[in-house]
Amino acid sequence: MVYRWRSRQAAYTVWGAQREPMAEEIKQHLFDHHQDNLSHEDPGVSWECPYCDRSEISYDEEETIQHFKDHLFEHEDQFIESGVHVADDIDRAGNILVKAPQGSPGIKNARIHFLAPGDIIILVTTDPAARLRLLREELGSWPALTVVLTTKDNPAEDIAGLDVSNVPIEIVKLSKQLSLSKLGNTISQVLDEHGRSEGRITVEFDILSEIIDKFGEKPAFKFLQILTNQFKTVGAIAYYPLDPDPHSQSTLSLLNDSFDLVIRATETNFIADKDNR
C-alpha cells in the first residue's frame, strides 16, 4: 500500500508506504507554506488558520508550532490517496530521476517500489549481485524475466553465491571501453527482443553518474535524450538512481529537464516539488 498527497498551494507531492512519516513530511511543508500566519508577539506566540477561524496563542513556542502543524494537517488528511504508485503520475510509462545518496535507505526504498510491479526487469548496473540479491530478498517472487547489462568482470562468478539456477535471467556482459552509441544499440536490441512481450517492463539505469563522469555532460545528455525516448516508446517505467552531491547545480538542472518526473527518495517517503524541476 502506497499513499499519495498533493499540495493545493504548490507543485509538491509526497508518496509514502506509512502514513505517520508521510504525515510529518506534509506537516512541515504546510508549516513552511503558511509561516506568515504565525506571529511572535510579546508575551507569546500565536497562529491563525488560513482555512478556518481557528487560532491559538501560547507562551510555549515549540508546542504552539506543533499544534499549528497538526491543525493544518487536519485540513489535508482527507486528500491523501491510497493504493497508488509513483509511476501513476507519468501514466505508468516514462523516465524518473531518483535523487538520494548512493547506497542510502532512500535508494533501496526506491528500488523496491519501482521493481515490485515489474514483469520484465532490465538492470543496467555495475553491481549485478547486489541488484539480484535485492530482487530475491525483497520481492515476493522473481519476475518473469530479468535482463542484466553490466561491465562487471565475470558477472556469472559475481552472482555465484545466489541460487538462481531455476530463475529466468539473461546476463549481457558489456565492455568497459563501450562507447555510448554501442551501449545504446545494445539496450535497443534488448528492447527489440522483449519490448513487445506481455507484462510491465521496468528498467533500472544505475550508471548515470558514471556516464556523465566518463563521457562529459554534452554527450551524456544527448545519449540520455535518445535513451529516455526508447524506454517511453515501449511503455517502460525507467528510473535512474543518482547521488546529487558529486554533481554541479548546472548539471542537476539540465538533468531535471531531461525526465518526466524527478523525486527525492528517503527511507520512508518520495518527494517531488518545484525545486526538482
XYZ file of C-alpha atoms in Angstrom:
277
model
C 0.000 0.000 0.000
C 1.404 3.372 -1.045
C -0.196 6.717 -0.218
C 0.000 9.996 -2.145
C -0.711 13.602 -1.192
C -0.547 16.641 -3.487
C -0.271 20.193 -2.218
C -3.080 22.535 -3.221
C -0.766 25.554 -2.962
C 2.439 24.388 -4.639
C 3.859 21.860 -7.093
C 4.650 19.406 -4.328
C 3.770 15.723 -3.983
C 4.599 13.162 -1.276
C 4.327 9.381 -1.545
C 4.816 7.032 1.380
C 4.181 3.459 2.453
C 3.487 4.532 6.046
C 1.089 7.313 6.989
C 2.916 8.647 10.058
C 6.305 9.501 8.451
C 4.397 10.827 5.457
C 2.221 12.970 7.724
C 5.301 14.562 9.297
C 6.634 15.497 5.860
C 3.280 17.012 4.918
C 3.002 18.941 8.190
C 6.424 20.512 7.675
C 5.557 21.505 4.107
C 2.274 23.077 5.224
C 4.019 24.954 8.018
C 6.700 26.250 5.638
C 3.985 27.446 3.267
C 1.914 29.193 5.962
C 4.576 30.656 8.253
C 3.112 34.132 7.686
C 0.145 33.003 9.786
C 2.468 32.557 12.782
C 3.163 35.631 14.931
C 5.807 36.221 17.598
C 4.460 38.981 19.801
C 5.114 39.671 23.445
C 4.050 37.909 25.592
C 3.573 34.816 23.431
C 3.338 33.053 20.080
C 0.123 32.812 18.106
C -1.248 31.410 14.866
C -4.373 31.815 12.771
C -5.570 29.098 10.434
C -5.668 30.116 6.754
C -8.587 27.731 6.139
C -10.947 28.319 9.090
C -11.458 30.610 12.087
C -9.319 28.547 14.451
C -6.462 30.331 16.272
C -4.207 29.816 19.270
C -1.841 31.809 21.478
C 0.638 30.408 23.986
C 3.878 31.090 25.831
C 5.346 27.772 24.596
C 6.639 28.380 21.067
C 7.533 24.758 20.288
C 4.177 23.435 21.440
C 2.273 26.169 19.616
C 4.070 25.471 16.343
C 3.343 21.750 16.693
C -0.343 22.497 17.303
C -0.345 24.687 14.180
C 1.210 21.894 12.098
C -1.258 19.342 13.458
C -4.203 21.615 12.749
C -3.088 22.339 9.185
C -2.766 18.608 8.588
C -6.347 18.056 9.757
C -7.478 20.054 6.731
C -5.368 17.915 4.360
C -5.700 14.389 5.740
C -8.830 13.775 3.654
C -6.885 14.392 0.437
C -4.410 11.532 0.975
C -4.968 8.838 -1.668
C -4.168 5.159 -1.153
C -3.171 2.285 -3.420
C -1.043 4.344 -5.801
C 2.395 4.099 -7.422
C 4.813 6.929 -8.178
C 4.694 5.978 -11.862
C 0.945 6.699 -11.908
C 1.937 10.358 -12.215
C 3.501 9.639 -15.635
C 0.762 7.230 -16.778
C 2.931 4.211 -15.976
C 5.362 4.880 -18.821
C 8.341 7.202 -18.845
C 11.526 8.172 -17.066
C 12.045 9.110 -13.430
C 15.181 10.578 -11.852
C 15.604 9.372 -8.260
C 17.853 11.562 -6.110
C 19.359 10.117 -2.943
C 22.840 9.403 -1.540
C 24.473 6.343 -3.055
C 23.719 3.186 -1.093
C 21.239 5.016 1.146
C 17.984 3.625 2.565
C 16.225 6.019 0.194
C 17.746 4.350 -2.862
C 16.810 0.914 -1.517
C 13.275 2.133 -0.868
C 13.036 3.384 -4.463
C 14.374 0.138 -5.918
C 11.792 -1.937 -4.080
C 8.977 0.424 -5.060
C 9.827 0.542 -8.766
C 10.922 -3.071 -9.263
C 7.998 -4.674 -7.416
C 5.380 -4.300 -10.206
C 7.792 -5.281 -12.990
C 7.181 -8.436 -15.029
C 10.261 -7.912 -17.193
C 13.086 -6.171 -15.340
C 16.107 -4.720 -17.123
C 19.051 -3.790 -14.907
C 21.892 -1.663 -16.260
C 24.354 -1.814 -13.393
C 27.952 -2.314 -12.277
C 26.811 -4.433 -9.317
C 24.596 -7.265 -10.605
C 24.919 -9.402 -7.470
C 23.542 -6.646 -5.223
C 20.629 -5.974 -7.574
C 19.692 -9.651 -7.915
C 20.051 -10.168 -4.178
C 17.562 -7.356 -3.583
C 15.117 -8.961 -6.020
C 15.412 -12.275 -4.189
C 15.121 -10.837 -0.682
C 12.571 -8.053 -1.123
C 10.110 -9.239 -3.775
C 7.538 -11.926 -3.182
C 8.575 -13.799 -6.315
C 11.014 -13.485 -9.188
C 9.943 -11.512 -12.253
C 9.018 -13.431 -15.392
C 12.379 -12.330 -16.808
C 15.370 -10.355 -15.554
C 17.927 -8.989 -18.026
C 21.213 -7.713 -16.581
C 23.549 -5.487 -18.585
C 26.835 -4.955 -16.767
C 30.527 -4.118 -17.170
C 31.298 -6.229 -14.118
C 34.220 -8.598 -14.695
C 32.999 -12.210 -14.658
C 29.370 -11.376 -13.755
C 28.431 -15.067 -13.580
C 31.120 -15.577 -10.963
C 29.934 -12.459 -9.137
C 26.474 -13.980 -8.598
C 27.746 -17.500 -7.920
C 26.613 -17.271 -4.290
C 22.997 -16.697 -5.308
C 20.692 -19.605 -6.041
C 19.374 -18.567 -9.443
C 19.559 -21.949 -11.135
C 15.827 -22.032 -11.846
C 15.378 -18.293 -12.321
C 14.872 -16.762 -15.805
C 17.903 -14.424 -16.010
C 19.852 -13.164 -19.009
C 23.245 -11.569 -18.410
C 24.809 -9.334 -21.055
C 28.494 -8.589 -20.442
C 29.445 -5.096 -21.575
C 32.953 -3.949 -22.361
C 34.346 -1.234 -20.086
C 35.503 0.523 -23.270
C 31.992 0.505 -24.717
C 31.014 3.734 -26.478
C 27.713 5.459 -25.822
C 26.418 4.519 -29.268
C 27.241 0.837 -28.729
C 25.669 0.897 -25.275
C 22.564 2.460 -26.787
C 22.476 -0.150 -29.548
C 22.794 -2.963 -27.015
C 19.888 -1.594 -24.986
C 17.895 -1.202 -28.218
C 18.479 -4.861 -29.049
C 17.199 -5.897 -25.616
C 14.109 -3.716 -26.058
C 13.537 -5.074 -29.584
C 13.634 -8.609 -28.206
C 11.431 -8.063 -25.171
C 9.596 -4.781 -25.774
C 6.544 -6.480 -27.272
C 6.324 -9.161 -24.592
C 3.312 -9.251 -22.338
C 3.778 -7.638 -18.946
C 5.191 -4.463 -17.433
C 8.777 -3.539 -18.313
C 10.750 -1.851 -15.536
C 14.259 -0.538 -16.112
C 16.871 0.486 -13.567
C 19.642 2.559 -15.160
C 22.175 2.616 -12.365
C 25.153 4.115 -14.193
C 24.014 7.680 -14.907
C 26.770 9.266 -12.797
C 29.405 7.084 -14.445
C 28.144 8.053 -17.902
C 28.369 11.775 -17.088
C 31.829 11.453 -15.493
C 33.278 9.342 -18.303
C 31.842 10.997 -21.402
C 31.076 14.533 -20.234
C 27.835 16.463 -19.959
C 27.025 17.186 -23.601
C 27.472 13.614 -24.965
C 25.764 12.180 -21.863
C 22.714 14.392 -22.280
C 22.399 13.571 -25.993
C 22.600 9.871 -25.121
C 20.023 10.367 -22.363
C 17.623 12.086 -24.749
C 17.650 9.084 -27.086
C 17.569 6.533 -24.253
C 14.594 8.045 -22.428
C 12.636 8.162 -25.670
C 13.366 4.471 -26.310
C 12.044 3.432 -22.905
C 8.935 5.569 -23.266
C 8.250 4.133 -26.737
C 7.991 0.574 -25.382
C 5.873 1.716 -22.424
C 8.545 1.004 -19.824
C 8.934 2.563 -16.408
C 12.603 3.564 -16.258
C 14.197 5.018 -13.155
C 17.692 6.415 -12.705
C 19.250 6.458 -9.209
C 21.545 9.463 -8.761
C 23.560 10.804 -5.847
C 23.270 14.566 -6.422
C 26.192 15.597 -4.183
C 29.066 14.982 -6.658
C 27.339 16.958 -9.424
C 27.168 20.707 -10.004
C 23.897 22.620 -9.810
C 24.061 23.323 -13.541
C 24.362 19.597 -14.269
C 21.437 18.804 -11.978
C 19.309 21.496 -13.606
C 19.953 20.012 -17.042
C 19.155 16.543 -15.735
C 15.890 17.706 -14.179
C 14.692 18.894 -17.566
C 15.501 15.508 -19.143
C 12.987 13.499 -17.101
C 9.230 13.139 -16.879
C 9.415 13.183 -13.079
C 12.132 13.968 -10.523
C 11.860 12.769 -6.923
C 13.903 12.833 -3.755
C 13.919 9.453 -2.010
C 14.171 8.898 1.724
C 13.837 5.738 3.780
C 10.096 6.334 4.153
C 8.977 8.873 1.521
C 9.359 10.080 -2.063
C 9.036 13.826 -2.602
C 8.566 15.742 -5.851
C 8.456 19.539 -5.756
C 9.127 22.539 -7.961
C 12.781 22.638 -6.853
C 13.274 19.259 -8.543
C 12.155 20.652 -11.896
